[in-house]
PDB file of N, CA, C and O in Angstrom:
ATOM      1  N   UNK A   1     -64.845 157.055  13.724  1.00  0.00           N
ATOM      2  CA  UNK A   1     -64.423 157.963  12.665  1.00  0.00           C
ATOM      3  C   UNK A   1     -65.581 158.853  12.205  1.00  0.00           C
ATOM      4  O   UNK A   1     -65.349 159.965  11.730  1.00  0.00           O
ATOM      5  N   UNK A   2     -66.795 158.391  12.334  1.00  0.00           N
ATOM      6  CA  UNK A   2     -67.705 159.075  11.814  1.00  0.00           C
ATOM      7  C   UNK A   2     -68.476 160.410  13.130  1.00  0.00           C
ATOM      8  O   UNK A   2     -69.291 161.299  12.882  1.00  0.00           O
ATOM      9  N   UNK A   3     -67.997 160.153  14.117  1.00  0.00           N
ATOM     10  CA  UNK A   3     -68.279 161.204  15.129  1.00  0.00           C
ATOM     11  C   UNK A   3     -67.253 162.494  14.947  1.00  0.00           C
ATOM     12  O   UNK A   3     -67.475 163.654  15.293  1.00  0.00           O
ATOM     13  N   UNK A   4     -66.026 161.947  14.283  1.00  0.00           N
ATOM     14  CA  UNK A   4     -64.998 163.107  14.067  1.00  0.00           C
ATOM     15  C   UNK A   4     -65.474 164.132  12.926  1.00  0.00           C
ATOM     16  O   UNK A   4     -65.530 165.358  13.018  1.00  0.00           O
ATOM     17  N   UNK A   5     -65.845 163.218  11.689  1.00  0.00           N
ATOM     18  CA  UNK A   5     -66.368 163.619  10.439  1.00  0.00           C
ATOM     19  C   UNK A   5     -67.606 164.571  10.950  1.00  0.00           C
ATOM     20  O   UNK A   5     -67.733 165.597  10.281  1.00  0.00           O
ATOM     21  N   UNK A   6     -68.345 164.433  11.805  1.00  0.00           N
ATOM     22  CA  UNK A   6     -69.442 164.976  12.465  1.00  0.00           C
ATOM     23  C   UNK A   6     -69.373 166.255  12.634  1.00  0.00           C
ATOM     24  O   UNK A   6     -69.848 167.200  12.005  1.00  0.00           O
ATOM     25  N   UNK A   7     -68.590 166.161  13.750  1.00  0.00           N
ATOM     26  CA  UNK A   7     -67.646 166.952  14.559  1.00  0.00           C
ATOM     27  C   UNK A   7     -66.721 168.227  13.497  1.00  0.00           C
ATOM     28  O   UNK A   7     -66.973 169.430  13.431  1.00  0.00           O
ATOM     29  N   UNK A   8     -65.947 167.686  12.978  1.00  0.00           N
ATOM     30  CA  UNK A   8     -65.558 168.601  11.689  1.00  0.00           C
ATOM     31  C   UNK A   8     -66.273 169.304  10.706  1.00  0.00           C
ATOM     32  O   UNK A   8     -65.933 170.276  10.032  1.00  0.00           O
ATOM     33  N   UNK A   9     -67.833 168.343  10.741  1.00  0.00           N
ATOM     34  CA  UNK A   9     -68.879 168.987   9.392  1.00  0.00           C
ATOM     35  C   UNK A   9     -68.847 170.341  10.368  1.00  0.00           C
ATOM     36  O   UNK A   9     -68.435 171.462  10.068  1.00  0.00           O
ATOM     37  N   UNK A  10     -69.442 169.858  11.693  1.00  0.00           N
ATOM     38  CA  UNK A  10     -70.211 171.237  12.288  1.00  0.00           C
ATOM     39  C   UNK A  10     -69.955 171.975  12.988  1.00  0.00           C
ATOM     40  O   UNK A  10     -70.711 172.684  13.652  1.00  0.00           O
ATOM     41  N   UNK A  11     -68.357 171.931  12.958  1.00  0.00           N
ATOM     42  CA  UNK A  11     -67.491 173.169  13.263  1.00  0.00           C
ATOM     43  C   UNK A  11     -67.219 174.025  12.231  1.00  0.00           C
ATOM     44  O   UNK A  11     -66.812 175.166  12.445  1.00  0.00           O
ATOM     45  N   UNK A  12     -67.460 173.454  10.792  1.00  0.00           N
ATOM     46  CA  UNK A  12     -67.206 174.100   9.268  1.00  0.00           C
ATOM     47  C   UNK A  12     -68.270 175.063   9.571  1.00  0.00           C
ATOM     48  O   UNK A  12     -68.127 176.201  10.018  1.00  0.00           O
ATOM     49  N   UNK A  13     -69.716 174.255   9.170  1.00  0.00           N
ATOM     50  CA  UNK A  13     -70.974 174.680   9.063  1.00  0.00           C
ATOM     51  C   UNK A  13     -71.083 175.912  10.215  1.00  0.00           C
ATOM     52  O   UNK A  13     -71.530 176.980   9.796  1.00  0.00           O
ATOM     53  N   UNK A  14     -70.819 175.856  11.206  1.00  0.00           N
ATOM     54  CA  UNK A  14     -70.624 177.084  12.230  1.00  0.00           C
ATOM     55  C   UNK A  14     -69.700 178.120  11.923  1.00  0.00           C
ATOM     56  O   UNK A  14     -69.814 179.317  12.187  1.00  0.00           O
ATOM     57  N   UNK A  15     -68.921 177.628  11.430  1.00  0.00           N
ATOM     58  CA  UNK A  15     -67.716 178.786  10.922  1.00  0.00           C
ATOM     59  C   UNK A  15     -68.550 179.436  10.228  1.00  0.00           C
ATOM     60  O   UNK A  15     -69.251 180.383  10.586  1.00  0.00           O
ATOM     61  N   UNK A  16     -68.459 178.738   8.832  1.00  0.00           N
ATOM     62  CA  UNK A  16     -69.827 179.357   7.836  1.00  0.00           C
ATOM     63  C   UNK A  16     -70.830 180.523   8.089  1.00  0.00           C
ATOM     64  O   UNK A  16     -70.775 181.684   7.684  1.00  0.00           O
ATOM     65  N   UNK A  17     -71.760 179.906   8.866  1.00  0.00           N
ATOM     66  CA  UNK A  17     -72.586 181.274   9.138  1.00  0.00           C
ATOM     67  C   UNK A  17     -71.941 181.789   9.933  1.00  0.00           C
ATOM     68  O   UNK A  17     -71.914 182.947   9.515  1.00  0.00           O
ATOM     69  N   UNK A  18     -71.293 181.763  10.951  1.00  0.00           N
ATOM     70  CA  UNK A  18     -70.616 183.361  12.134  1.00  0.00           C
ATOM     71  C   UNK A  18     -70.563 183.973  10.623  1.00  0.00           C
ATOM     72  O   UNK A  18     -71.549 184.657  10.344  1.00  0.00           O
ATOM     73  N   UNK A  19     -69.687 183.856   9.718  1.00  0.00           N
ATOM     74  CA  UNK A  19     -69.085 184.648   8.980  1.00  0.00           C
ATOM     75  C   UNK A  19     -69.814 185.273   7.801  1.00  0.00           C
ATOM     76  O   UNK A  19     -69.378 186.213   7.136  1.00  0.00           O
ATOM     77  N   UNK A  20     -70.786 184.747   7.646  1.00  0.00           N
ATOM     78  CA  UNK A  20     -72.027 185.140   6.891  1.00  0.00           C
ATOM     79  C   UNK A  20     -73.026 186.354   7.665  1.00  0.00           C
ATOM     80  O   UNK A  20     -73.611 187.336   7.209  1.00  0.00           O
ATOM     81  N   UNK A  21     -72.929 185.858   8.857  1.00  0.00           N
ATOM     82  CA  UNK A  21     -74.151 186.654   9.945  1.00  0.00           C
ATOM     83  C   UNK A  21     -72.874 187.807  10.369  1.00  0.00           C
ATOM     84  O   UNK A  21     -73.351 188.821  10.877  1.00  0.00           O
ATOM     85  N   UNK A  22     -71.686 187.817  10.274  1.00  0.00           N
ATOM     86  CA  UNK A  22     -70.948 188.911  10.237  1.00  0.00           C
ATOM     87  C   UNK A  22     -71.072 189.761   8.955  1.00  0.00           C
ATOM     88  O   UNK A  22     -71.685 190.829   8.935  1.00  0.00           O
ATOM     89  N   UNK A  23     -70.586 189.338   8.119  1.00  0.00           N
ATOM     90  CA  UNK A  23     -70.578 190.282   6.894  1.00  0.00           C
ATOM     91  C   UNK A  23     -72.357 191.257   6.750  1.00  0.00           C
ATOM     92  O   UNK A  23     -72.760 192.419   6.718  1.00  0.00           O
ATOM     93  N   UNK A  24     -72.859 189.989   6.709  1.00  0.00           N
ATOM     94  CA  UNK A  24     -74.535 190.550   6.551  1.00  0.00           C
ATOM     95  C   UNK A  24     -74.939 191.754   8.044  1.00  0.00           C
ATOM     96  O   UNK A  24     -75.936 192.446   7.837  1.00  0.00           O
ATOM     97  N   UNK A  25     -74.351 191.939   9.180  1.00  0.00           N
ATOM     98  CA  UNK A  25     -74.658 192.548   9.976  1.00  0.00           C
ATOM     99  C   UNK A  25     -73.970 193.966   9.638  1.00  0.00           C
ATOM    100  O   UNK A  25     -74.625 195.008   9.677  1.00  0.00           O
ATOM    101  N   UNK A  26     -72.273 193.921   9.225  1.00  0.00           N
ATOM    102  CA  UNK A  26     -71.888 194.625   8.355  1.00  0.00           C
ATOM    103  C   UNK A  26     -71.869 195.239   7.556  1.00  0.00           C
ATOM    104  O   UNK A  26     -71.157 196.243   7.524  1.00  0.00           O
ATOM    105  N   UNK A  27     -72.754 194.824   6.466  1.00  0.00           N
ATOM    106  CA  UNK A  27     -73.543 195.624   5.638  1.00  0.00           C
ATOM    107  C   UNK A  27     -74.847 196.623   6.067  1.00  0.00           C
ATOM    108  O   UNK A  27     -75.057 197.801   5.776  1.00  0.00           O
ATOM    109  N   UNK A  28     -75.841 195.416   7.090  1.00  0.00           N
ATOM    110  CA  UNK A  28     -76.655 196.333   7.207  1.00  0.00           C
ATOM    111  C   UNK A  28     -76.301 197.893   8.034  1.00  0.00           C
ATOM    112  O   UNK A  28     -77.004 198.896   8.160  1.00  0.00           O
ATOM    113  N   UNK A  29     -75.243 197.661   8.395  1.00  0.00           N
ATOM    114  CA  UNK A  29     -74.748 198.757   9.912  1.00  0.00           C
ATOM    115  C   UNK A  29     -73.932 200.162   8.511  1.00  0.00           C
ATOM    116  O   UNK A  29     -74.111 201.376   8.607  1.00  0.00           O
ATOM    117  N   UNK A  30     -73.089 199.458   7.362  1.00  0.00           N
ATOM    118  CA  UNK A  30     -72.498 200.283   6.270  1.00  0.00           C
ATOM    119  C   UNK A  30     -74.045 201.267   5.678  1.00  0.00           C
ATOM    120  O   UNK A  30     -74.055 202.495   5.587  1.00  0.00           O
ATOM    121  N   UNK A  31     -74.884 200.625   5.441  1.00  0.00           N
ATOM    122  CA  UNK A  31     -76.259 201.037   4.744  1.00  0.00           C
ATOM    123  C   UNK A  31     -76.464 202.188   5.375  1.00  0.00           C
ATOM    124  O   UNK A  31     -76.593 202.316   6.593  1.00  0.00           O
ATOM    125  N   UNK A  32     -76.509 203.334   4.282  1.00  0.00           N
ATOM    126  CA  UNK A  32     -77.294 204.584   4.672  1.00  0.00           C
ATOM    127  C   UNK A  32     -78.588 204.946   5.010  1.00  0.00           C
ATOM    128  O   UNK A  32     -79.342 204.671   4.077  1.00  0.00           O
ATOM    129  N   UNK A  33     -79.048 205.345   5.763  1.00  0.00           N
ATOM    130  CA  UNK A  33     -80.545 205.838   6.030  1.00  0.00           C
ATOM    131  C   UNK A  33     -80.840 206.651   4.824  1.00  0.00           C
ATOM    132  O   UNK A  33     -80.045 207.285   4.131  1.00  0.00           O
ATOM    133  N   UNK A  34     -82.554 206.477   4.656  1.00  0.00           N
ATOM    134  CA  UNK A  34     -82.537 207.397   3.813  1.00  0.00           C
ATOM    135  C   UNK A  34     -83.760 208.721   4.738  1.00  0.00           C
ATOM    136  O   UNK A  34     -84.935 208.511   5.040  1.00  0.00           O
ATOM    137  N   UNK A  35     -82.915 210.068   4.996  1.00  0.00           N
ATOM    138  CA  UNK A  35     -82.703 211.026   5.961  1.00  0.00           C
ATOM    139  C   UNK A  35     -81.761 212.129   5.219  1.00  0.00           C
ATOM    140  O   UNK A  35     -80.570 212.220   4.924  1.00  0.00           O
ATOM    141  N   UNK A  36     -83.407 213.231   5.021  1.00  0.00           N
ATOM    142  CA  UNK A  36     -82.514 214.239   4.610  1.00  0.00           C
ATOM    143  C   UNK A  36     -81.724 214.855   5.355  1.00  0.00           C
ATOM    144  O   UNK A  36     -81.449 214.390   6.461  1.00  0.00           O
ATOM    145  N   UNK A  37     -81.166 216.081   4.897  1.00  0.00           N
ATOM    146  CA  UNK A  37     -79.632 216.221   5.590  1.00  0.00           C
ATOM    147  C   UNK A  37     -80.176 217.492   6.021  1.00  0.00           C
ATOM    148  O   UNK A  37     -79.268 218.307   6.186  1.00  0.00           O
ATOM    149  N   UNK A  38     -81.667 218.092   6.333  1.00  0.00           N
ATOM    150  CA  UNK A  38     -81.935 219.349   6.786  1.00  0.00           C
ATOM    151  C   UNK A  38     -81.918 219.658   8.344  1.00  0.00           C
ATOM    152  O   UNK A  38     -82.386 219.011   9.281  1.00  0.00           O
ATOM    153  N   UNK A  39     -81.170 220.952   8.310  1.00  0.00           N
ATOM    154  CA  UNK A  39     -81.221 221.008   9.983  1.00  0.00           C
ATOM    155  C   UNK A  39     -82.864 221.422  10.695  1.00  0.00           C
ATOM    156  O   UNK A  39     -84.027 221.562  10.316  1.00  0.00           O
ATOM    157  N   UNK A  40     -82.094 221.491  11.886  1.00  0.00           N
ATOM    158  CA  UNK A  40     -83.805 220.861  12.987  1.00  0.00           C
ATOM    159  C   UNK A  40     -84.028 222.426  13.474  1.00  0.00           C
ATOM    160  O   UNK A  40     -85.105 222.868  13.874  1.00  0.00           O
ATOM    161  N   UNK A  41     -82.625 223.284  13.345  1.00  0.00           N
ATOM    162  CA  UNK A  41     -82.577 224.852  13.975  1.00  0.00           C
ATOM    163  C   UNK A  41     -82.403 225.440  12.943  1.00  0.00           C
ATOM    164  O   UNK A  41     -82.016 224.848  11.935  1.00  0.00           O
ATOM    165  N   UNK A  42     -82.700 226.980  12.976  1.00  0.00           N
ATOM    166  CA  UNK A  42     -81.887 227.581  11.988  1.00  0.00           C
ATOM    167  C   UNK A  42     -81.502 229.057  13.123  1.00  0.00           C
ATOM    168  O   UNK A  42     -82.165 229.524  14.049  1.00  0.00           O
ATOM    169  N   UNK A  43     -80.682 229.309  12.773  1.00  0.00           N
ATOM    170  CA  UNK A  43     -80.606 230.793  12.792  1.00  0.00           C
ATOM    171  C   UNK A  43     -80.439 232.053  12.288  1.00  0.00           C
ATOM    172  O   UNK A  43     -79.317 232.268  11.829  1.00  0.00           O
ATOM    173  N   UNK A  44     -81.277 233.002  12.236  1.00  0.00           N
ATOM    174  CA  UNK A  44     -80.844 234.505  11.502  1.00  0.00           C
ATOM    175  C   UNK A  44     -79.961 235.319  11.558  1.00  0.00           C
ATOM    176  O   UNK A  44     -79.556 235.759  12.634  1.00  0.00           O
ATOM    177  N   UNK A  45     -79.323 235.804  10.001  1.00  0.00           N
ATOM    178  CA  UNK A  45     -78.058 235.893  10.261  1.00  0.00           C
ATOM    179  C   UNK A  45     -78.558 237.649  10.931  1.00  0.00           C
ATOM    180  O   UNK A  45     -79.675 238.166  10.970  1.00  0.00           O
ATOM    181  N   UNK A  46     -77.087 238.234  11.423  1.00  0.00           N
ATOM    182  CA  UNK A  46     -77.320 239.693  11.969  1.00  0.00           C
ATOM    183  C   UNK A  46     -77.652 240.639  10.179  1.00  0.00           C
ATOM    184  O   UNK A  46     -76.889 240.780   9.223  1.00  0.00           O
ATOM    185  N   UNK A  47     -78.883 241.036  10.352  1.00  0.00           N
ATOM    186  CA  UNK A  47     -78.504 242.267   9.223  1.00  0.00           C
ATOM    187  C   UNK A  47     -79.503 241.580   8.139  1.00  0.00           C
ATOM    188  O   UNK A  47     -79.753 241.850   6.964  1.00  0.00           O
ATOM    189  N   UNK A  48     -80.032 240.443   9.153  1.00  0.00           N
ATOM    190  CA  UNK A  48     -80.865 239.957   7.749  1.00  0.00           C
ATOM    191  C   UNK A  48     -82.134 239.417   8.302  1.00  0.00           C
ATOM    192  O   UNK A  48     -82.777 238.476   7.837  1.00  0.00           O
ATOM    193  N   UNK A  49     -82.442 240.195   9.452  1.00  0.00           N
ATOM    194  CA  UNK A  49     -84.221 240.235   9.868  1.00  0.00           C
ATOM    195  C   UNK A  49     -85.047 240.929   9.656  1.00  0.00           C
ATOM    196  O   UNK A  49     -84.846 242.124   9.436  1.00  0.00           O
ATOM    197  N   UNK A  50     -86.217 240.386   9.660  1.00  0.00           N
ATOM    198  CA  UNK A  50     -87.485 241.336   8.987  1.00  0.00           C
ATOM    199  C   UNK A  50     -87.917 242.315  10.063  1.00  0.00           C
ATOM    200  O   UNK A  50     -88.821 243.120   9.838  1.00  0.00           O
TER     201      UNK A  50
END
């Protein structure tokens, strides 16, 4: 009986974290960079070069 009890703790205990190490991977992947939003090109418009 006590190999079942075993057996049951540490199929819980495994459940447990998957679902912890899910959410927490989840979050970090939701988390915004912090990255301004400026572009890398620009271009000039017609009528407005020096």
């Amino acid at each position: 009986m006590s190999r079942l009890l075993a057996a049951a703790l540490t199929v819980a205990a495994a459940a447990v974290l998957a679902v912890g190490a899910a959410l927490g991977i989840v979050a970090l992947l939701d988390a915004t960079p912090d990255q301004p939003n400026t572009p890398l090109i620009t271009y000039e418009q017609a009528g407005q070069g020096s």
